[in-house]
mmCIF file of C-alpha atoms in Angstrom:
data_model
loop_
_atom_site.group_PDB
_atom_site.id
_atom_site.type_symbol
_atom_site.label_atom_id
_atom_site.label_comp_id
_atom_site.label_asym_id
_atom_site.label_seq_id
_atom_site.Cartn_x
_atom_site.Cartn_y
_atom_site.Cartn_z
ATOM 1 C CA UNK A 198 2.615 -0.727 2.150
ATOM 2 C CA UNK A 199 0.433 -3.837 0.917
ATOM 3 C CA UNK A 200 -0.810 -3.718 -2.497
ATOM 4 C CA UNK A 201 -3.143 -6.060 -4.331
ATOM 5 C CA UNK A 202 -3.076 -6.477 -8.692
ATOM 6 C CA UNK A 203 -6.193 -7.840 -10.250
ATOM 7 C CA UNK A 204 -5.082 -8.385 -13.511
ATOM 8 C CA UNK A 205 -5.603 -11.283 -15.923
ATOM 9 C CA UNK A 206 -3.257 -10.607 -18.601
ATOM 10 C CA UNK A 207 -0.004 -12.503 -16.948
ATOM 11 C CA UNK A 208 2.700 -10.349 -18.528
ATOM 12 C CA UNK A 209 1.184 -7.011 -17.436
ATOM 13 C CA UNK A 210 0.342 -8.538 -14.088
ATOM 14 C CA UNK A 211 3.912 -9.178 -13.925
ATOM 15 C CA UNK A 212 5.153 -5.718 -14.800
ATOM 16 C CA UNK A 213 2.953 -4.365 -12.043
ATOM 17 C CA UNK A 214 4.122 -6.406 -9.746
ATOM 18 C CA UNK A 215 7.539 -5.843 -9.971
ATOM 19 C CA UNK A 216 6.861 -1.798 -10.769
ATOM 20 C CA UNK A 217 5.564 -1.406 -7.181
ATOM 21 C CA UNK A 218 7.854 -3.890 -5.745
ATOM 22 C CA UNK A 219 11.092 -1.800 -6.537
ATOM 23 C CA UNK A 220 9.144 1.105 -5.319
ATOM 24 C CA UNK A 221 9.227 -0.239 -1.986
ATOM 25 C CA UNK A 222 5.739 -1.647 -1.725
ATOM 26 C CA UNK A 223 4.452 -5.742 -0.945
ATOM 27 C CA UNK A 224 2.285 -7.051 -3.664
ATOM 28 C CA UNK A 225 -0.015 -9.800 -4.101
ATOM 29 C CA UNK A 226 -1.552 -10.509 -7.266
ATOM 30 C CA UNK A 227 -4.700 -12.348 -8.680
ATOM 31 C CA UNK A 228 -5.244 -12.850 -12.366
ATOM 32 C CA UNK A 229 -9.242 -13.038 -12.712
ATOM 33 C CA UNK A 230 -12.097 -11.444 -10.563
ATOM 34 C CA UNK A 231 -13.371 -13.873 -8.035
ATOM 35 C CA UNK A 232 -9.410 -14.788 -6.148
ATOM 36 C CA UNK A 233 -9.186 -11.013 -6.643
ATOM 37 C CA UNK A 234 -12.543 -10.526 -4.930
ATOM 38 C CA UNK A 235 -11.829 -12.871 -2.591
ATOM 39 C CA UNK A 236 -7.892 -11.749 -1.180
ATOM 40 C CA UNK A 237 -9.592 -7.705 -1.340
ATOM 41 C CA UNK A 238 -12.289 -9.278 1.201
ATOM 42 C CA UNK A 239 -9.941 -11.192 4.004
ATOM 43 C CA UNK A 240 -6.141 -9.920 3.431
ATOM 44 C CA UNK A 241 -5.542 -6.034 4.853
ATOM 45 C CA UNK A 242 -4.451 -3.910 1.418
ATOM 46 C CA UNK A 243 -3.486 -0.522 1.445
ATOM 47 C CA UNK A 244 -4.166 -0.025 -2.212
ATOM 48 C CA UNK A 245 -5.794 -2.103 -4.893
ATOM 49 C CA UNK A 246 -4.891 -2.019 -8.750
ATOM 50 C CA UNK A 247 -7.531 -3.664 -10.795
ATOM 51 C CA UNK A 248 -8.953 -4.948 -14.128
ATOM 52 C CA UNK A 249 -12.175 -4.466 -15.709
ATOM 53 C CA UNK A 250 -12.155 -7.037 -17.922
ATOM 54 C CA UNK A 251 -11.799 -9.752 -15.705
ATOM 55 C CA UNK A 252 -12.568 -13.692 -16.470
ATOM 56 C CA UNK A 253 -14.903 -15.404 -13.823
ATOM 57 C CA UNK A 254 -16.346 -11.887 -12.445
ATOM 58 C CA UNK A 255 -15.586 -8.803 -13.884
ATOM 59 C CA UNK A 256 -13.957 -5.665 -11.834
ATOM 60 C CA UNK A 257 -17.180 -3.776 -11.738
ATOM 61 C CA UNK A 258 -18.832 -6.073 -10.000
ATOM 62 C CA UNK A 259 -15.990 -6.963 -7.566
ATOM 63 C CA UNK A 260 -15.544 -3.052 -6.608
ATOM 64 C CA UNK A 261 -19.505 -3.412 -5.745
ATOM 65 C CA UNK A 262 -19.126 -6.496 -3.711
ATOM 66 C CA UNK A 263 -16.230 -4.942 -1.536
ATOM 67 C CA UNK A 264 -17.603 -2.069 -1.141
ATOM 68 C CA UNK A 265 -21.189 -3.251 0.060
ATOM 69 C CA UNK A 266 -19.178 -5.098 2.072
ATOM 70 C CA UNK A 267 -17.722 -2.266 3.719
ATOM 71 C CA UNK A 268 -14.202 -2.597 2.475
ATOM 72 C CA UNK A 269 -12.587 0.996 2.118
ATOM 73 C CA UNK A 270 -9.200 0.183 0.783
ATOM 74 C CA UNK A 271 -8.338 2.747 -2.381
ATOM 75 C CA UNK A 272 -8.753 1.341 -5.951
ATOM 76 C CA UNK A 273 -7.354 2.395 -8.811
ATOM 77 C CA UNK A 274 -8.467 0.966 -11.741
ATOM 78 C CA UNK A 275 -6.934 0.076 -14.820
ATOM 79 C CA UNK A 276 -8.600 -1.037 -18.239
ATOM 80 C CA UNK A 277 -8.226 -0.120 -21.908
ATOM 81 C CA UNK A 278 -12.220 1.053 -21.576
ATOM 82 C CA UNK A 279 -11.422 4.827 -22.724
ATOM 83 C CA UNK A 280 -14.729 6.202 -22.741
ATOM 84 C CA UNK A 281 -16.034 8.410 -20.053
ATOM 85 C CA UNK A 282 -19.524 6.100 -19.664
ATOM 86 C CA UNK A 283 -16.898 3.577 -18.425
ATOM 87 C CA UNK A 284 -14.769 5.790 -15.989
ATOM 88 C CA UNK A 285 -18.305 7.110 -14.683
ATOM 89 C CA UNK A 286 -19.439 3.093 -14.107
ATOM 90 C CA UNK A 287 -16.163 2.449 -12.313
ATOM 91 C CA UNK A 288 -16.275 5.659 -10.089
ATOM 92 C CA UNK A 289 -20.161 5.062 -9.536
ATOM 93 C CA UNK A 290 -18.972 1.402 -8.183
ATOM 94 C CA UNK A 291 -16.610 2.859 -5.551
ATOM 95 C CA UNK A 292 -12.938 3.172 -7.692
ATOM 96 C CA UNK A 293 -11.240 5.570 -6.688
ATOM 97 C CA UNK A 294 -8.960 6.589 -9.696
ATOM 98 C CA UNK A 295 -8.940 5.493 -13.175
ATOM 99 C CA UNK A 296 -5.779 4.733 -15.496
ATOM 100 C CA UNK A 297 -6.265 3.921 -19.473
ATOM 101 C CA UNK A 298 -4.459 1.259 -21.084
ATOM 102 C CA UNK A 299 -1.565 1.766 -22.318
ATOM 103 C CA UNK A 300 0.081 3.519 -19.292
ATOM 104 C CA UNK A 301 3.209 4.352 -18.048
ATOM 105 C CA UNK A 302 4.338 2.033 -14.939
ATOM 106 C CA UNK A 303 5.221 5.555 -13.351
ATOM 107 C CA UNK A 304 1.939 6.718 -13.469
ATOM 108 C CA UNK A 305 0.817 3.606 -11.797
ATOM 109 C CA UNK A 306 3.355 3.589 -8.976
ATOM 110 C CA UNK A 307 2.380 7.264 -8.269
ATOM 111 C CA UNK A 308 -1.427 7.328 -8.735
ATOM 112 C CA UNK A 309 -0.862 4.427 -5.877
ATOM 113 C CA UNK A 310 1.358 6.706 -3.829
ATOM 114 C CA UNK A 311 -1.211 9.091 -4.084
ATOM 115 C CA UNK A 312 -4.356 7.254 -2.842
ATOM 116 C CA UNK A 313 -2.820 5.642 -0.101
ATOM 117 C CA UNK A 314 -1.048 8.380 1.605
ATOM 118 C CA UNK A 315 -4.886 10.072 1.121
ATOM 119 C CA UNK A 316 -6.479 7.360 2.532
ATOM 120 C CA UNK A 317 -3.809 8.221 5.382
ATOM 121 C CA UNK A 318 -4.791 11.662 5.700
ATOM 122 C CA UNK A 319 -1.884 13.076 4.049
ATOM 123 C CA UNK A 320 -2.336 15.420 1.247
ATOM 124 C CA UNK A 321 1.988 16.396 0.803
ATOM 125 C CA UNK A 322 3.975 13.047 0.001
ATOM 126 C CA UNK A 323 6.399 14.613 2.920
ATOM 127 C CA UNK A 324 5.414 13.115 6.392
ATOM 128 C CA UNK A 325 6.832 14.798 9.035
ATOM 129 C CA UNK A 326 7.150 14.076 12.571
ATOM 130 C CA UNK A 327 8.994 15.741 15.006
ATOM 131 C CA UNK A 328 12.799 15.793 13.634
ATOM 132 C CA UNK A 329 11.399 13.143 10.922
ATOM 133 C CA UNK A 330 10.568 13.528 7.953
ATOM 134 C CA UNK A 331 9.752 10.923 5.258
ATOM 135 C CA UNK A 332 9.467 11.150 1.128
ATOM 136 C CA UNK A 333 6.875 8.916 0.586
ATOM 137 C CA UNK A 334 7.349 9.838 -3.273
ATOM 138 C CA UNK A 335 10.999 8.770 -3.493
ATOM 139 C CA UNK A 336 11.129 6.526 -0.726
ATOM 140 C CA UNK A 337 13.594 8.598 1.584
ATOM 141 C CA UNK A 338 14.289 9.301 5.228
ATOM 142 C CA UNK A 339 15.925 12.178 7.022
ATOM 143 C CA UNK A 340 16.185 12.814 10.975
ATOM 144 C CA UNK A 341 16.946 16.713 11.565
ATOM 145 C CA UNK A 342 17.899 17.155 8.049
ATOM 146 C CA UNK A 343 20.599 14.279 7.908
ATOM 147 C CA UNK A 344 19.404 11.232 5.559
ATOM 148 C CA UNK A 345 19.071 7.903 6.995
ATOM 149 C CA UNK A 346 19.971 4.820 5.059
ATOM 150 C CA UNK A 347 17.096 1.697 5.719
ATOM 151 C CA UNK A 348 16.791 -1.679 3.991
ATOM 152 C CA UNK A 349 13.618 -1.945 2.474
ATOM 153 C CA UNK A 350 12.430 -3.684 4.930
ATOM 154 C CA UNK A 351 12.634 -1.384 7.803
ATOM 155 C CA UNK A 352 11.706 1.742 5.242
ATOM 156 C CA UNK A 353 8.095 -0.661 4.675
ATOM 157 C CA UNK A 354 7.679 -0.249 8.759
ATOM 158 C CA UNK A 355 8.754 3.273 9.374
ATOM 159 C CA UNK A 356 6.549 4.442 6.410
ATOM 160 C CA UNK A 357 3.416 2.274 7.665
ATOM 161 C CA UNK A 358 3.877 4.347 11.308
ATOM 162 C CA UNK A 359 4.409 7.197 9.482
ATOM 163 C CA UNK A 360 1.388 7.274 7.208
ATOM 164 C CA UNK A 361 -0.696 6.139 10.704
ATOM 165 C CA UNK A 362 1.466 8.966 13.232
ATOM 166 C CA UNK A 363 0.291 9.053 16.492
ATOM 167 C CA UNK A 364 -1.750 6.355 16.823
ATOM 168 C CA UNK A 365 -0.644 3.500 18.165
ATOM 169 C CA UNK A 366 -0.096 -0.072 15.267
ATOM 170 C CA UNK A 367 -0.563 -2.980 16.006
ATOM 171 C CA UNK A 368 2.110 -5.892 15.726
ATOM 172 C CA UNK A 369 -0.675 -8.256 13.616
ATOM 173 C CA UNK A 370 -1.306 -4.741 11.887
ATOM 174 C CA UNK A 371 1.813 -3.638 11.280
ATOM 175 C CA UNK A 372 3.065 -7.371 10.337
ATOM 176 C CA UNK A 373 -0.299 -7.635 7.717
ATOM 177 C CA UNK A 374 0.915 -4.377 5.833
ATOM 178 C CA UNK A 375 4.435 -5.129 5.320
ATOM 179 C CA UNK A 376 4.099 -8.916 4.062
ATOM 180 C CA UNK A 377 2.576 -10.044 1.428
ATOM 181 C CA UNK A 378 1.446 -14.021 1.821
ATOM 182 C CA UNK A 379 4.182 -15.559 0.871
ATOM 183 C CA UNK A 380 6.895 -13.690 3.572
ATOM 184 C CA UNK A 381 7.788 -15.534 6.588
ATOM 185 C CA UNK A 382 5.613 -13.950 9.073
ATOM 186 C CA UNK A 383 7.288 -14.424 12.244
ATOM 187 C CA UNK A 384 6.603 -11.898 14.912
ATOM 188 C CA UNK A 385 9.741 -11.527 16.727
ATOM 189 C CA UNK A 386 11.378 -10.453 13.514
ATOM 190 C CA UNK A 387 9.714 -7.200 13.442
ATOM 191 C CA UNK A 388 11.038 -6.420 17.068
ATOM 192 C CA UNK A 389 14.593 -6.959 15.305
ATOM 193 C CA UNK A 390 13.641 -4.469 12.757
ATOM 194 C CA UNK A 391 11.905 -2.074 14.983
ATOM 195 C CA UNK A 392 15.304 -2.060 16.897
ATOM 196 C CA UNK A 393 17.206 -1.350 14.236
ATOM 197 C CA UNK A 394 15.269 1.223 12.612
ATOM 198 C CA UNK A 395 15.561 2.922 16.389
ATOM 199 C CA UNK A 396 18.973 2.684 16.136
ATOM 200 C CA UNK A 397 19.609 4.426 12.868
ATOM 201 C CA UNK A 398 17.521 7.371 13.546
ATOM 202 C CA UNK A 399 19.116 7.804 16.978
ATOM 203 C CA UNK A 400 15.758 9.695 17.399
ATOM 204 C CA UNK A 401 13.033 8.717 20.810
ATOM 205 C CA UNK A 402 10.222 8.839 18.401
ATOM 206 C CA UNK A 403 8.908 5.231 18.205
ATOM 207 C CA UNK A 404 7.700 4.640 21.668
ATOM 208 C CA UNK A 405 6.498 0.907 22.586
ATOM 209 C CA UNK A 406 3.484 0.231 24.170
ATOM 210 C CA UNK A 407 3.278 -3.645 26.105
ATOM 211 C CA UNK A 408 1.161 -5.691 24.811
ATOM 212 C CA UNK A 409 -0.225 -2.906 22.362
ATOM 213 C CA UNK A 410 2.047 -2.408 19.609
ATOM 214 C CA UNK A 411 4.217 0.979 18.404
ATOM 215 C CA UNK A 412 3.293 4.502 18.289
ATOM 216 C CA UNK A 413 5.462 7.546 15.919
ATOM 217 C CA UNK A 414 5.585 10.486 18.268
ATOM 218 C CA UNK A 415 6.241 13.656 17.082
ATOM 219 C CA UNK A 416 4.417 17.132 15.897
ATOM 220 C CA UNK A 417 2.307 16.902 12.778
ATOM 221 C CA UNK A 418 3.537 18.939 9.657
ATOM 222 C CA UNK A 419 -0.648 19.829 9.113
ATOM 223 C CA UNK A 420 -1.375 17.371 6.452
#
C-alpha cells in the first residue's frame, strides 16, 4: 500500500516515514501544505497522514481542496490541536481519523491499517480468499493454514489484490500502489514478482487476464 506524510516538522516526518515503511507500506512525504496538496491530487494514495499546521497552506484547507476535488483517499490527521472544536473542523473538512500529538508510531501504523483496509471494504484485518488468507495487521500470509514466506515486495502486491479480491487490477494500478516515486517503475518487473508470488503459494488463485491486468479468485470470508 501507498501512503502519503504531510508533515513539516523534518524529524517527525522522518519517523513516519520509516514507521510505515517497516510495516510494509510505500511512502512519500511532503513537508508543507501546497507539495502535499499537490502529490494527494495527481499520485494514487491509499492512505494520507497529515499536518494541520502546515507552512504555505494549512491541512484544513488542503483536506477541502481534495475533497471538492473528488479525491476519496482516507486521511488521518495528525496535529497537537487537542481540543474537540479542532477534531470537529478536521472531520467537517473530510479527515477521516484524528491522532493528537504526542503519539505512539503504533497507533499511527494501525489507525492507517485501519482506514485503508475500510476504504477496501474490509472490516476484520484477516482477508481471506479461497485457501488464502492474509494478516493485514501483522503483515502475514498463509495458504490452507501453512505460512508463506514473501519479500516485501511481493507481500505489497498480494496484499493490494487482496484488499481489491475479485476484481480485476490493473498493471499501471497495481504498479502506482506499490511504488512510491522514487522506485524504478519498470513494468515487466511486476510479471517477475507476480510469478513468484504464484509460485510460493502453489495456489491457482491469481488468474491473468491479457491485456487487463490480475484478478484474486477465491470465496469471500464476508467482510
Amino acid at each position: 500500500m501507498r501512503v502519503l506524510v504531510v508533515e513539516d516538522e523534518p524529524q517527525l516526518n522522518l519517523r513516519i516515514e520509516q514507521a510505515l515503511e517497516a510495516a510494509g507500506m510505500k511512502v512519500d512525504v511532503a513537508f508543507d501544505g501546497e507539495e502535499g496538496l499537490f502529490l494527494g491530487e495527481t499520485e494514487p494514495y491509499d492512505a494520507i497522514v497529515l499536518d494541520l499546521g502546515l507552512p504555505r497552506l494549512d491541512g484544513i484547507s488542503v483536506i477541502r481542496r481534495w475533497r471538492e476535488m473528488g479525491r476519496t483517499m482516507p486521511i488521518l490527521v495528525l496535529t497537537a490541536r487537542g481540543r474537540w472544536a479542532d477534531k470537529a473542523q478536521a472531520f467537517d473538512s473530510g479527515a477521516d481519523d484524528y491522532l493528537t500529538k504526542p503519539f505512539e508510531m503504533d497507533e499511527v501504523i494501525t489507525r492507517v491499517r485501519v482506514l485503508i483496509r475500510r476504504a477496501a471494504g474490509h472490516s476484520s484485518p484477516e482477508i481471506i480468499c479461497g485457501p488464502l488468507r492474509v494478516d493485514t495487521s501483522q503483515g502475514r500470509v498463509w495458504v490452507d493454514g501453512q505460512a508463506i514466506s514473501l519479500t516485501a515486495q511481493e507481500y505489497r502486491i498480494l496484499a493490494y489484490l487482496a484488499h481489491h479480491r475479485g476484481r480485476v487490477v490493473g498493471r499501471t494500478e497495481l504498479i502506482e500502489h506499490v511504488y512510491d516515486r522514487d522506485d524504478d517503475r519498470e513494468s515487466n518487473v511486476i510479471d517477475v514478482l507476480m510469478g513468484r508470488i504464484r509460485k510460493k503459494l502453489k495456489a491457482e488463485i491469481i488468474t491473468t487476464l491479457r491485456g487487463q491486468g490480475w484478478r484474486l479468485e477465491g470465496a469471500a470470508d464476508g467482510a
